[in-house]
mmCIF file of C-alpha atoms in Angstrom:
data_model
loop_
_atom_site.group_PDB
_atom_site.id
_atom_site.type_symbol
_atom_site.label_atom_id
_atom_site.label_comp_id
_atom_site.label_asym_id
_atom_site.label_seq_id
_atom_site.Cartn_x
_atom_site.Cartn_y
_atom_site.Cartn_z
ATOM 1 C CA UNK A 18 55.351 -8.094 123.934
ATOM 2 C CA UNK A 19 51.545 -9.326 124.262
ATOM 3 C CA UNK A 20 51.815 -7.796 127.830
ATOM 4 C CA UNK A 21 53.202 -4.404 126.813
ATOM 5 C CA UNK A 22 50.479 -3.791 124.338
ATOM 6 C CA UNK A 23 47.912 -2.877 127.083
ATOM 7 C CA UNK A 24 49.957 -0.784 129.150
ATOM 8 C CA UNK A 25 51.595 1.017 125.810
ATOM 9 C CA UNK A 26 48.030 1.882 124.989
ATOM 10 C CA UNK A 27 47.039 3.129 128.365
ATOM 11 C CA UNK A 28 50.003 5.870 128.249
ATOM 12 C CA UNK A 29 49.105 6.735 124.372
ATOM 13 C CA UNK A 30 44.991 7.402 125.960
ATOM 14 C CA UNK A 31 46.913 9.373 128.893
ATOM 15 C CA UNK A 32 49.135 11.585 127.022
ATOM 16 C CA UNK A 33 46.744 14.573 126.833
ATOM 17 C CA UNK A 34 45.874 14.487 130.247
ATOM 18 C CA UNK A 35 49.528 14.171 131.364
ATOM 19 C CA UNK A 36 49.972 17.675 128.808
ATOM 20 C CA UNK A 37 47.941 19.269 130.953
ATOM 21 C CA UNK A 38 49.455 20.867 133.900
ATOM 22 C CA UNK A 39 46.348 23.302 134.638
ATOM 23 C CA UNK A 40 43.154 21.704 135.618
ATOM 24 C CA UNK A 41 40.596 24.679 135.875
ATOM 25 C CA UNK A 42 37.318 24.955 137.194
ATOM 26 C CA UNK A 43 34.907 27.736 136.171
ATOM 27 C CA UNK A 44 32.015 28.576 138.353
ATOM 28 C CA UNK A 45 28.857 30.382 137.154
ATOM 29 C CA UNK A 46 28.653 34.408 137.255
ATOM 30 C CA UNK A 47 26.914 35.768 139.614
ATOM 31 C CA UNK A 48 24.591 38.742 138.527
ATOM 32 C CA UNK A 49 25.485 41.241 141.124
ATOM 33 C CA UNK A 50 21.982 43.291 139.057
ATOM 34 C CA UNK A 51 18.633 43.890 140.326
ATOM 35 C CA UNK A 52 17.612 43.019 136.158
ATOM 36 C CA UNK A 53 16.656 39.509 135.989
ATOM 37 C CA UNK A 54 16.258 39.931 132.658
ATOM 38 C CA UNK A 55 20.172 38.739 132.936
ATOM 39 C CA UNK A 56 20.015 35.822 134.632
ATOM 40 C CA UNK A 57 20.890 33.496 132.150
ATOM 41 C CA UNK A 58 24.053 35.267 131.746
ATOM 42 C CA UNK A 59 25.055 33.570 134.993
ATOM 43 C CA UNK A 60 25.548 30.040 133.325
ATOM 44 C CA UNK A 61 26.212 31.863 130.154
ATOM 45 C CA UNK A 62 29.188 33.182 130.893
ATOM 46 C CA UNK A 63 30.657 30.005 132.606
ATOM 47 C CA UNK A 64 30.007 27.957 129.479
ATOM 48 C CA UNK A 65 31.683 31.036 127.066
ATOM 49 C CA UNK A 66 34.993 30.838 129.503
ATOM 50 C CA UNK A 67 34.885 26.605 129.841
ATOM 51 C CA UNK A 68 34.598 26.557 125.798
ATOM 52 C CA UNK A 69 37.189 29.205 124.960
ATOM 53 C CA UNK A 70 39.666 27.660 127.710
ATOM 54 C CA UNK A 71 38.977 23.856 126.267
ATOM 55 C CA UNK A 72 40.943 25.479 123.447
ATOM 56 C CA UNK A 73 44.201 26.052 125.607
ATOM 57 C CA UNK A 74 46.152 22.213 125.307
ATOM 58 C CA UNK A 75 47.417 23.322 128.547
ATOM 59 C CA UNK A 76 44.285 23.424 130.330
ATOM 60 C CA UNK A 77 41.917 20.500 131.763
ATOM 61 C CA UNK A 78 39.023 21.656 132.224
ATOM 62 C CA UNK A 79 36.684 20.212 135.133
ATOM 63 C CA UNK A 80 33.239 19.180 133.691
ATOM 64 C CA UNK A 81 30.101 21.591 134.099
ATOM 65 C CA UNK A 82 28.179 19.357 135.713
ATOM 66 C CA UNK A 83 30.973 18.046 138.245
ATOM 67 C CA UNK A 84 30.728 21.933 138.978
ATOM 68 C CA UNK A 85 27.210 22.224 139.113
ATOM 69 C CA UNK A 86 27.385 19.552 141.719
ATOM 70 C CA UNK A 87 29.717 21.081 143.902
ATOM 71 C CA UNK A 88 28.728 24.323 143.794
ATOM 72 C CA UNK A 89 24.879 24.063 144.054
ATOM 73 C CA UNK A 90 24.026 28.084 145.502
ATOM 74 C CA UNK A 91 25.380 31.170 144.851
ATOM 75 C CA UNK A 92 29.128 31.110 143.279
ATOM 76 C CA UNK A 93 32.286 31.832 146.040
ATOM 77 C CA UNK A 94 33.032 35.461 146.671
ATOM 78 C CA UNK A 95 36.025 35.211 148.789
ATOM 79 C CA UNK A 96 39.270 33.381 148.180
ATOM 80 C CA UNK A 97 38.765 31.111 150.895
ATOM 81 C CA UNK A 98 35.726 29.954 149.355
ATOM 82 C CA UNK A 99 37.210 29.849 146.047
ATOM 83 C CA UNK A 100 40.277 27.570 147.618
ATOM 84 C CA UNK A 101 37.651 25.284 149.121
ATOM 85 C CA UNK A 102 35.422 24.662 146.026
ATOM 86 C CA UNK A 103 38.755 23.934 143.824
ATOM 87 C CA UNK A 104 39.624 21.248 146.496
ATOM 88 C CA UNK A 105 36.521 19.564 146.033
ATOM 89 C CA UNK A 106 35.903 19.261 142.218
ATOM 90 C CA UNK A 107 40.511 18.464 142.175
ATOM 91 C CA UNK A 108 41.395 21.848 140.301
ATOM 92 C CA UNK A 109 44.782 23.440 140.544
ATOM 93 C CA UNK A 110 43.047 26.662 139.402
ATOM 94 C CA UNK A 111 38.927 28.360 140.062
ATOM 95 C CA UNK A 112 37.740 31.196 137.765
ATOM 96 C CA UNK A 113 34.781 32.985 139.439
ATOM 97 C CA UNK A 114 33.265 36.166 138.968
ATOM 98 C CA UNK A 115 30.252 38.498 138.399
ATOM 99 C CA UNK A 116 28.538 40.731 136.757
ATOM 100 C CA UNK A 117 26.319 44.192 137.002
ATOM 101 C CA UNK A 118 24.171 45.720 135.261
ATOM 102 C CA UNK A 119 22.872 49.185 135.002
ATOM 103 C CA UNK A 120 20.536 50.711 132.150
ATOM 104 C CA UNK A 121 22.818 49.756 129.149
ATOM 105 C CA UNK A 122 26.098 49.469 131.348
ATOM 106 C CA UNK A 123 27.781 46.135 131.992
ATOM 107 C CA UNK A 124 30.655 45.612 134.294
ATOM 108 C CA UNK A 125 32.671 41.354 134.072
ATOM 109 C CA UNK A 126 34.807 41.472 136.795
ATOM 110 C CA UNK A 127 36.537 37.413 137.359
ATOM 111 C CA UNK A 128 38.949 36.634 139.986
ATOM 112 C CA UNK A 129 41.059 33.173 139.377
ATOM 113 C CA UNK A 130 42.482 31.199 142.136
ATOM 114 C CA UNK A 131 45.784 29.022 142.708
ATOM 115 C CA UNK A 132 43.892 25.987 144.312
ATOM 116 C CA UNK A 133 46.804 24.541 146.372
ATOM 117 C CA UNK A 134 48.129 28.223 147.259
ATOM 118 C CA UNK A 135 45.500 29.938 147.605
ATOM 119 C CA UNK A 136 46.603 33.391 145.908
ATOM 120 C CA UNK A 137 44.649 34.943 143.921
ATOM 121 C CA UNK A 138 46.872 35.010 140.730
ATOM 122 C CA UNK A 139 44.305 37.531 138.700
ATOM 123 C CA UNK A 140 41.419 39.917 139.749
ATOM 124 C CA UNK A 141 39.922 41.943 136.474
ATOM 125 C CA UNK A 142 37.149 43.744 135.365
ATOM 126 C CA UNK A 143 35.934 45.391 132.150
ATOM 127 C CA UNK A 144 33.513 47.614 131.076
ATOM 128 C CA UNK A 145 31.230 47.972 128.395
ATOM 129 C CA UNK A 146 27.555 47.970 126.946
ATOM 130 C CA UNK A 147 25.351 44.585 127.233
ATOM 131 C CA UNK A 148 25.809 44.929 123.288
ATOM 132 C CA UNK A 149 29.357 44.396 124.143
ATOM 133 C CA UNK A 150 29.213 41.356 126.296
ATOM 134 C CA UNK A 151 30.976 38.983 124.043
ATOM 135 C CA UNK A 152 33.766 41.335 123.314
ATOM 136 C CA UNK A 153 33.897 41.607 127.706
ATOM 137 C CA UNK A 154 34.415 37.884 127.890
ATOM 138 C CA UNK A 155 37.284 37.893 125.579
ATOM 139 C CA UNK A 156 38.889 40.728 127.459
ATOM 140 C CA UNK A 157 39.180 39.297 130.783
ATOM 141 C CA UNK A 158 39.553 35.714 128.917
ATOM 142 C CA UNK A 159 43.028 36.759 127.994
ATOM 143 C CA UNK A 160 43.848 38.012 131.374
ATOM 144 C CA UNK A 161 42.928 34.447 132.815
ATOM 145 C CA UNK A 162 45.197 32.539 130.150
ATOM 146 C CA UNK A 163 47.695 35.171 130.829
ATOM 147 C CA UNK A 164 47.718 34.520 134.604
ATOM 148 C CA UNK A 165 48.525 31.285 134.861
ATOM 149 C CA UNK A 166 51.483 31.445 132.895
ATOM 150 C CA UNK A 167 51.570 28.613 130.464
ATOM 151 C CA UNK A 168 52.975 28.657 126.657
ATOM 152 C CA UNK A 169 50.298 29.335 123.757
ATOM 153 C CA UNK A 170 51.176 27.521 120.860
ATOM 154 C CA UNK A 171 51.616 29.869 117.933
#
């Protein structure tokens, strides 16, 4: 029995990582603007998306500064690239995407990736005012959960 006791508590430290069967990784935004007035927005929005999907039991998310690591430039703007930076930090899943700005306009458009696959399972965009950026996020955020198909608890 003494010999079960370590192993019993390994599984019991596992369990929510074994509930997880989507392991996301979020790159920054890209400001696609000439207003650098925006910038921060860039890691902004990253950390918005990585703190609303840490709320999904479902999801794993990989750790901002594993992603930092990997993706030191500019974030991916193809699939391929996409594929290839979800290989290297281990996700199953890579939410990218960009923004513009113009005068008071602001377009969020995110694209998430099926690491192993690589389809592109979701490709949205909203509009709005920079007032409105929040209320953006939380548009496209439910597209994201939405596209990768797992249960919500109620």
């Amino acid at each position: 029995m003494a010999r079960l006791f370590p192993v019993l508590l390994a599984l019991l430290l596992a369990l929510p990582a074994l509930g997880a069967n989507v392991r996301m990784g979020v790159t920054s935004f890209a400001n696609a603007s000439s207003q650098t007035d925006f910038d921060p927005l860039e890691k902004g929005f990253q950390s918005m998306f990585i703190v609303d999907l840490s709320e999904v039991q479902a999801f794993e998310l990989v750790d901002r500064g594993e992603m930092v690591k990997a993706q030191p430039g500019d974030p991916p703007g193809d699939t391929a690239g996409r594929k290839a930076l979800g290989q290297k930090v281990g996700a199953t899943h890579l939410l990218s995407g960009s923004f513009d700005v113009k005068g008071e306009a602001m377009t969020l458009t995110a694209a998430l990736v099926h690491v192993p696959s690589g389809k592109t399972l979701m490709e949205g965009k909203t509009k709005g005012t920079t007032e409105e950026f929040f209320e953006l996020q939380k548009q496209l955020l439910k597209e994201v959960i939405e596209a990768t198909q797992v249960e919500l608890a109620p």
